[in-house]
Amino acid sequence: MEVKAKLVNSKCPNYMASLATLMEPWWRDGGLETGDVCVSSLCKPTSEDFGLATAAFFTQTCTVNYTYYLEHHRPGLLRSPASCPNNLPLGLHTLERQDMPSFFSVPGSYPAYFEMVLNQFSNTDKADFIFANTFYKLDRGRGTEVVDSMSQVCPMLTIGPTIPSAYLDNSIRDDKDYGVHLFKTDYSVCTDWLNTKPAGSVVYVAFGSIANLSDKQMKELALGLKATNFHFLWVVRDSEEAKLPDKFKEETAEKGLLVNWSPQLEVCHTKQ
């Protein structure tokens, strides 16, 4: 079986028509064959027209995916486990509200994201395969049981870690990054600064592109970093900078670096 990949804009108003338009010439020119796999949880009707199998690809680990799956199919089970801990699937620990992401534990905090992570399971029952960005023994012991539990409700295949080859075995030449970045950044700003610091001396802080911390949370985090004996690299988006304490940048210039975006793979690969 061969997996062929094409990037499709899933936000297009007429997704199915766009996908069919993309696949038609590829099929006509012999680029697609019966038995190939179309990787998308939304394209089952279109892929069947071309005689293709369909696979949904989830970029997070199986435990995270299964948490979303259960919330989609059994709302409230994981957010109120005290009333039914014995009903939790094998491999999932009892979770308290504070153990869950904020878009779970604080209703309405991130409604668009909450809807997105749940809706990705709306069509998975029609997929021939589910690909997960993990590997079977990522977590020892109970970790493998989560994969087994999810495999009972969908055709799960673990294919991770899906990170550039440069961080694994260098089997793919010049495969150093994902090739997609939300913001442009000068990699050298972060890496050059990190290279001047001793190994194990830097705390890396990044909350992604969606998190919206309160003024109080930003202040507490800033003061905590300032009080540590560690250097720190903190990713603060432009929209969040106003929440920093007055003169924080100036007062921590010798021990910290604040950037609007960072090359996370490169940063996490360093020894600092």
mmCIF file of C-alpha atoms in Angstrom:
data_model
loop_
_atom_site.group_PDB
_atom_site.id
_atom_site.type_symbol
_atom_site.label_atom_id
_atom_site.label_comp_id
_atom_site.label_asym_id
_atom_site.label_seq_id
_atom_site.Cartn_x
_atom_site.Cartn_y
_atom_site.Cartn_z
ATOM 1 C CA MET A 1 0.000 0.000 0.000
ATOM 2 C CA GLU A 2 1.327 3.453 -0.919
ATOM 3 C CA VAL A 3 0.213 6.675 0.704
ATOM 4 C CA LYS A 4 0.230 9.689 -1.624
ATOM 5 C CA ALA A 5 -0.125 13.156 -0.154
ATOM 6 C CA LYS A 6 -1.533 16.418 -1.446
ATOM 7 C CA LEU A 7 -2.251 19.568 0.558
ATOM 8 C CA VAL A 8 -5.904 20.597 0.363
ATOM 9 C CA ASN A 9 -7.493 23.716 1.822
ATOM 10 C CA SER A 10 -10.111 22.162 4.128
ATOM 11 C CA LYS A 11 -11.620 25.598 4.866
ATOM 12 C CA CYS A 12 -12.882 25.905 1.292
ATOM 13 C CA PRO A 13 -16.713 26.388 1.245
ATOM 14 C CA ASN A 14 -17.076 23.501 -1.190
ATOM 15 C CA TYR A 15 -14.490 21.096 0.174
ATOM 16 C CA MET A 16 -15.707 17.981 -1.621
ATOM 17 C CA ALA A 17 -15.828 19.707 -5.011
ATOM 18 C CA SER A 18 -12.343 21.166 -4.479
ATOM 19 C CA LEU A 19 -10.961 17.780 -3.489
ATOM 20 C CA ALA A 20 -12.508 16.136 -6.520
ATOM 21 C CA THR A 21 -11.047 18.872 -8.756
ATOM 22 C CA LEU A 22 -7.608 18.259 -7.266
ATOM 23 C CA MET A 23 -7.808 14.474 -7.567
ATOM 24 C CA GLU A 24 -9.283 14.229 -11.070
ATOM 25 C CA PRO A 25 -6.152 15.164 -13.085
ATOM 26 C CA TRP A 26 -3.954 13.188 -10.693
ATOM 27 C CA TRP A 27 -6.137 10.135 -11.310
ATOM 28 C CA ARG A 28 -6.310 10.757 -15.065
ATOM 29 C CA ASP A 29 -2.511 11.017 -15.366
ATOM 30 C CA GLY A 30 -1.959 7.776 -13.486
ATOM 31 C CA GLY A 31 -0.891 9.401 -10.222
ATOM 32 C CA LEU A 32 -3.628 7.551 -8.330
ATOM 33 C CA GLU A 33 -4.374 3.869 -8.416
ATOM 34 C CA THR A 34 -7.075 1.721 -6.872
ATOM 35 C CA GLY A 35 -5.844 0.759 -3.431
ATOM 36 C CA ASP A 36 -4.052 4.042 -2.748
ATOM 37 C CA VAL A 37 -5.086 5.978 0.333
ATOM 38 C CA CYS A 38 -6.596 9.451 0.543
ATOM 39 C CA VAL A 39 -5.605 10.905 3.925
ATOM 40 C CA SER A 40 -8.506 13.016 5.170
ATOM 41 C CA SER A 41 -11.399 12.273 7.491
ATOM 42 C CA LEU A 42 -13.769 14.346 5.323
ATOM 43 C CA CYS A 43 -13.276 12.892 1.875
ATOM 44 C CA LYS A 44 -14.896 9.451 2.060
ATOM 45 C CA PRO A 45 -17.554 10.076 -0.640
ATOM 46 C CA THR A 46 -15.018 11.616 -3.015
ATOM 47 C CA SER A 47 -12.340 8.993 -2.411
ATOM 48 C CA GLU A 48 -14.835 6.206 -3.129
ATOM 49 C CA ASP A 49 -15.476 7.762 -6.545
ATOM 50 C CA PHE A 50 -11.802 7.173 -7.345
ATOM 51 C CA GLY A 51 -11.628 3.712 -5.791
ATOM 52 C CA LEU A 52 -9.457 4.902 -2.911
ATOM 53 C CA ALA A 53 -9.359 3.962 0.738
ATOM 54 C CA THR A 54 -9.715 6.804 3.249
ATOM 55 C CA ALA A 55 -7.530 7.512 6.264
ATOM 56 C CA ALA A 56 -7.926 10.207 8.911
ATOM 57 C CA PHE A 57 -4.651 11.551 10.311
ATOM 58 C CA PHE A 58 -4.548 12.846 13.893
ATOM 59 C CA THR A 59 -1.419 14.779 14.762
ATOM 60 C CA GLN A 60 -1.651 14.318 18.536
ATOM 61 C CA THR A 61 -0.975 11.265 20.671
ATOM 62 C CA CYS A 62 -3.527 8.509 21.084
ATOM 63 C CA THR A 63 -4.406 9.437 24.666
ATOM 64 C CA VAL A 64 -5.261 12.993 23.612
ATOM 65 C CA ASN A 65 -7.183 11.776 20.572
ATOM 66 C CA TYR A 66 -9.172 9.296 22.638
ATOM 67 C CA THR A 67 -10.038 12.000 25.151
ATOM 68 C CA TYR A 68 -11.526 14.085 22.337
ATOM 69 C CA TYR A 69 -13.237 11.037 20.847
ATOM 70 C CA LEU A 70 -14.970 10.200 24.128
ATOM 71 C CA GLU A 71 -16.086 13.796 24.656
ATOM 72 C CA HIS A 72 -17.548 13.796 21.134
ATOM 73 C CA HIS A 73 -19.433 10.512 21.565
ATOM 74 C CA ARG A 74 -20.094 10.559 25.322
ATOM 75 C CA PRO A 75 -20.162 14.235 26.388
ATOM 76 C CA GLY A 76 -19.276 14.859 30.011
ATOM 77 C CA LEU A 77 -17.825 11.412 30.763
ATOM 78 C CA LEU A 78 -14.276 12.642 31.219
ATOM 79 C CA ARG A 79 -15.222 15.969 32.750
ATOM 80 C CA SER A 80 -17.277 14.296 35.492
ATOM 81 C CA PRO A 81 -15.371 11.056 36.141
ATOM 82 C CA ALA A 82 -16.070 10.913 39.877
ATOM 83 C CA SER A 83 -19.593 9.666 39.197
ATOM 84 C CA CYS A 84 -18.511 6.867 36.858
ATOM 85 C CA PRO A 85 -14.766 6.078 37.198
ATOM 86 C CA ASN A 86 -15.382 2.415 36.402
ATOM 87 C CA ASN A 87 -16.793 3.372 33.012
ATOM 88 C CA LEU A 88 -13.542 4.906 31.825
ATOM 89 C CA PRO A 89 -11.928 2.935 28.991
ATOM 90 C CA LEU A 90 -8.917 0.798 29.774
ATOM 91 C CA GLY A 91 -5.749 2.867 29.899
ATOM 92 C CA LEU A 92 -7.333 6.211 30.789
ATOM 93 C CA HIS A 93 -6.811 7.421 34.317
ATOM 94 C CA THR A 94 -9.526 9.176 36.297
ATOM 95 C CA LEU A 95 -9.191 12.854 35.462
ATOM 96 C CA GLU A 96 -10.227 15.750 37.644
ATOM 97 C CA ARG A 97 -11.400 19.016 36.127
ATOM 98 C CA GLN A 98 -8.041 20.681 36.788
ATOM 99 C CA ASP A 99 -6.281 17.899 34.866
ATOM 100 C CA MET A 100 -8.070 18.782 31.635
ATOM 101 C CA PRO A 101 -7.149 21.480 29.098
ATOM 102 C CA SER A 102 -8.808 24.829 29.768
ATOM 103 C CA PHE A 103 -11.142 24.481 26.793
ATOM 104 C CA PHE A 104 -12.517 21.397 28.588
ATOM 105 C CA SER A 105 -12.415 22.573 32.199
ATOM 106 C CA VAL A 106 -13.621 26.140 31.627
ATOM 107 C CA PRO A 107 -16.799 25.980 29.508
ATOM 108 C CA GLY A 108 -16.878 28.601 26.773
ATOM 109 C CA SER A 109 -13.231 29.613 27.174
ATOM 110 C CA TYR A 110 -12.186 28.537 23.660
ATOM 111 C CA PRO A 111 -15.444 27.596 21.902
ATOM 112 C CA ALA A 112 -14.072 27.566 18.342
ATOM 113 C CA TYR A 113 -11.143 25.317 19.245
ATOM 114 C CA PHE A 114 -13.323 23.052 21.387
ATOM 115 C CA GLU A 115 -15.708 22.579 18.473
ATOM 116 C CA MET A 116 -12.860 21.934 16.057
ATOM 117 C CA VAL A 117 -11.156 19.196 18.094
ATOM 118 C CA LEU A 118 -14.458 17.388 18.600
ATOM 119 C CA ASN A 119 -15.743 17.749 15.051
ATOM 120 C CA GLN A 120 -12.673 16.009 13.678
ATOM 121 C CA PHE A 121 -14.380 12.801 14.823
ATOM 122 C CA SER A 122 -17.667 13.505 13.055
ATOM 123 C CA ASN A 123 -16.732 11.383 10.030
ATOM 124 C CA THR A 124 -14.160 8.955 11.400
ATOM 125 C CA ASP A 125 -16.635 6.091 11.453
ATOM 126 C CA LYS A 126 -16.504 6.232 7.651
ATOM 127 C CA ALA A 127 -12.700 6.107 7.450
ATOM 128 C CA ASP A 128 -10.918 2.896 6.503
ATOM 129 C CA PHE A 129 -7.961 3.760 8.716
ATOM 130 C CA ILE A 130 -7.098 6.151 11.543
ATOM 131 C CA PHE A 131 -3.468 7.271 11.589
ATOM 132 C CA ALA A 132 -2.163 8.604 14.911
ATOM 133 C CA ASN A 133 1.035 10.549 15.472
ATOM 134 C CA THR A 134 2.366 8.247 18.180
ATOM 135 C CA PHE A 135 3.982 4.847 18.520
ATOM 136 C CA TYR A 136 2.635 1.863 20.385
ATOM 137 C CA LYS A 137 4.993 1.940 23.359
ATOM 138 C CA LEU A 138 5.295 5.706 23.738
ATOM 139 C CA ASP A 139 4.073 5.296 27.301
ATOM 140 C CA ARG A 140 4.950 2.178 29.186
ATOM 141 C CA GLY A 141 2.370 0.069 30.978
ATOM 142 C CA ARG A 142 -1.056 1.652 30.748
ATOM 143 C CA GLY A 143 -0.029 3.773 27.781
ATOM 144 C CA THR A 144 -0.350 0.866 25.356
ATOM 145 C CA GLU A 145 -3.817 0.100 26.714
ATOM 146 C CA VAL A 146 -5.115 3.420 25.395
ATOM 147 C CA VAL A 147 -4.118 2.409 21.866
ATOM 148 C CA ASP A 148 -5.794 -0.961 22.372
ATOM 149 C CA SER A 149 -8.971 0.676 23.673
ATOM 150 C CA MET A 150 -9.199 3.103 20.768
ATOM 151 C CA SER A 151 -8.470 0.288 18.313
ATOM 152 C CA GLN A 152 -11.694 -1.352 19.478
ATOM 153 C CA VAL A 153 -13.786 1.577 18.221
ATOM 154 C CA CYS A 154 -11.841 2.544 15.088
ATOM 155 C CA PRO A 155 -9.173 1.038 12.782
ATOM 156 C CA MET A 156 -6.196 2.612 14.553
ATOM 157 C CA LEU A 157 -2.665 2.585 13.150
ATOM 158 C CA THR A 158 0.209 4.269 15.010
ATOM 159 C CA ILE A 159 2.640 5.840 12.534
ATOM 160 C CA GLY A 160 4.590 8.324 14.660
ATOM 161 C CA PRO A 161 6.563 10.154 15.524
ATOM 162 C CA THR A 162 5.904 12.269 12.424
ATOM 163 C CA ILE A 163 8.733 14.735 12.880
ATOM 164 C CA PRO A 164 11.400 15.675 10.338
ATOM 165 C CA SER A 165 13.940 12.979 9.629
ATOM 166 C CA ALA A 166 16.797 15.180 10.870
ATOM 167 C CA TYR A 167 15.589 14.561 14.425
ATOM 168 C CA LEU A 168 15.240 10.803 13.963
ATOM 169 C CA ASP A 169 17.511 8.853 11.632
ATOM 170 C CA ASN A 170 18.405 11.307 8.832
ATOM 171 C CA SER A 171 16.967 8.876 6.289
ATOM 172 C CA ILE A 172 15.468 11.760 4.258
ATOM 173 C CA ARG A 173 17.975 14.284 3.024
ATOM 174 C CA ASP A 174 17.442 17.924 4.062
ATOM 175 C CA ASP A 175 14.225 17.041 5.941
ATOM 176 C CA LYS A 176 14.683 19.541 8.777
ATOM 177 C CA ASP A 177 11.291 21.145 9.385
ATOM 178 C CA TYR A 178 7.596 20.845 8.663
ATOM 179 C CA GLY A 179 7.700 23.537 6.006
ATOM 180 C CA VAL A 180 4.669 25.372 7.427
ATOM 181 C CA HIS A 181 4.875 28.269 9.893
ATOM 182 C CA LEU A 182 2.114 30.573 11.085
ATOM 183 C CA PHE A 183 4.574 33.440 11.450
ATOM 184 C CA LYS A 184 7.874 34.276 9.844
ATOM 185 C CA THR A 185 10.778 34.296 12.215
ATOM 186 C CA ASP A 186 14.534 34.617 12.134
ATOM 187 C CA TYR A 187 15.684 31.260 13.489
ATOM 188 C CA SER A 188 19.106 32.630 14.376
ATOM 189 C CA VAL A 189 17.701 35.020 17.005
ATOM 190 C CA CYS A 190 16.703 32.088 19.203
ATOM 191 C CA THR A 191 19.434 29.614 18.321
ATOM 192 C CA ASP A 192 22.299 32.105 18.586
ATOM 193 C CA TRP A 193 21.053 33.217 22.003
ATOM 194 C CA LEU A 194 20.630 29.622 23.199
ATOM 195 C CA ASN A 195 24.138 28.717 22.075
ATOM 196 C CA THR A 196 25.567 31.245 24.543
ATOM 197 C CA LYS A 197 23.903 29.492 27.516
ATOM 198 C CA PRO A 198 25.098 26.439 29.477
ATOM 199 C CA ALA A 199 23.420 23.093 28.908
ATOM 200 C CA GLY A 200 20.255 22.617 30.935
ATOM 201 C CA SER A 201 20.094 26.255 32.007
ATOM 202 C CA VAL A 202 17.130 27.550 29.961
ATOM 203 C CA VAL A 203 13.406 27.326 30.658
ATOM 204 C CA TYR A 204 11.362 27.372 27.431
ATOM 205 C CA VAL A 205 7.841 28.815 27.675
ATOM 206 C CA ALA A 206 5.340 28.746 24.793
ATOM 207 C CA PHE A 207 1.544 28.510 24.850
ATOM 208 C CA GLY A 208 0.936 28.218 21.119
ATOM 209 C CA SER A 209 -1.056 30.399 18.786
ATOM 210 C CA ILE A 210 -4.482 30.203 20.471
ATOM 211 C CA ALA A 211 -4.011 30.520 24.243
ATOM 212 C CA ASN A 212 -5.195 33.801 25.719
ATOM 213 C CA LEU A 213 -3.824 34.269 29.231
ATOM 214 C CA SER A 214 -5.348 36.795 31.598
ATOM 215 C CA ASP A 215 -3.377 39.806 32.818
ATOM 216 C CA LYS A 216 -3.023 38.123 36.219
ATOM 217 C CA GLN A 217 -1.700 34.898 34.706
ATOM 218 C CA MET A 218 0.833 36.755 32.575
ATOM 219 C CA LYS A 219 2.029 38.747 35.574
ATOM 220 C CA GLU A 220 2.409 35.671 37.780
ATOM 221 C CA LEU A 221 4.279 33.820 35.062
ATOM 222 C CA ALA A 222 6.572 36.787 34.428
ATOM 223 C CA LEU A 223 7.384 37.232 38.091
ATOM 224 C CA GLY A 224 7.979 33.496 38.463
ATOM 225 C CA LEU A 225 10.466 33.451 35.608
ATOM 226 C CA LYS A 226 12.167 36.553 36.951
ATOM 227 C CA ALA A 227 12.582 34.934 40.363
ATOM 228 C CA THR A 228 14.177 31.721 39.081
ATOM 229 C CA ASN A 229 17.870 31.017 38.792
ATOM 230 C CA PHE A 230 17.386 29.913 35.204
ATOM 231 C CA HIS A 231 17.631 31.698 31.908
ATOM 232 C CA PHE A 232 14.379 31.671 29.967
ATOM 233 C CA LEU A 233 13.140 31.828 26.406
ATOM 234 C CA TRP A 234 9.522 32.998 26.381
ATOM 235 C CA VAL A 235 7.342 33.183 23.285
ATOM 236 C CA VAL A 236 4.904 36.096 23.727
ATOM 237 C CA ARG A 237 2.693 36.976 20.782
ATOM 238 C CA ASP A 238 2.299 40.629 19.798
ATOM 239 C CA SER A 239 -1.268 40.616 21.094
ATOM 240 C CA GLU A 240 -0.088 39.493 24.545
ATOM 241 C CA GLU A 241 2.836 41.846 25.117
ATOM 242 C CA ALA A 242 0.693 44.551 26.756
ATOM 243 C CA LYS A 243 -0.049 42.124 29.592
ATOM 244 C CA LEU A 244 3.580 41.961 30.702
ATOM 245 C CA PRO A 245 4.582 43.874 33.850
ATOM 246 C CA ASP A 246 6.106 47.314 33.282
ATOM 247 C CA LYS A 247 9.806 47.221 32.392
ATOM 248 C CA PHE A 248 9.844 43.409 32.515
ATOM 249 C CA LYS A 249 11.881 43.146 29.318
ATOM 250 C CA GLU A 250 14.456 45.637 30.510
ATOM 251 C CA GLU A 251 14.779 44.122 33.986
ATOM 252 C CA THR A 252 15.257 40.583 32.678
ATOM 253 C CA ALA A 253 17.330 41.341 29.581
ATOM 254 C CA GLU A 254 20.419 39.589 30.958
ATOM 255 C CA LYS A 255 18.690 36.316 31.776
ATOM 256 C CA GLY A 256 15.745 36.106 29.378
ATOM 257 C CA LEU A 257 14.811 36.395 25.729
ATOM 258 C CA LEU A 258 11.292 37.299 24.632
ATOM 259 C CA VAL A 259 10.269 36.575 21.040
ATOM 260 C CA ASN A 260 6.964 36.677 19.164
ATOM 261 C CA TRP A 261 7.494 33.261 17.596
ATOM 262 C CA SER A 262 10.161 30.571 17.737
ATOM 263 C CA PRO A 263 11.386 27.602 15.676
ATOM 264 C CA GLN A 264 10.195 25.077 18.238
ATOM 265 C CA LEU A 265 11.832 22.002 16.722
ATOM 266 C CA GLU A 266 15.230 23.667 16.705
ATOM 267 C CA VAL A 267 14.743 25.084 20.190
ATOM 268 C CA CYS A 268 13.724 21.764 21.727
ATOM 269 C CA HIS A 269 16.610 20.021 19.959
ATOM 270 C CA THR A 270 19.252 22.111 21.691
ATOM 271 C CA LYS A 271 20.935 21.019 24.912
ATOM 272 C CA GLN A 272 20.229 24.289 26.692
#
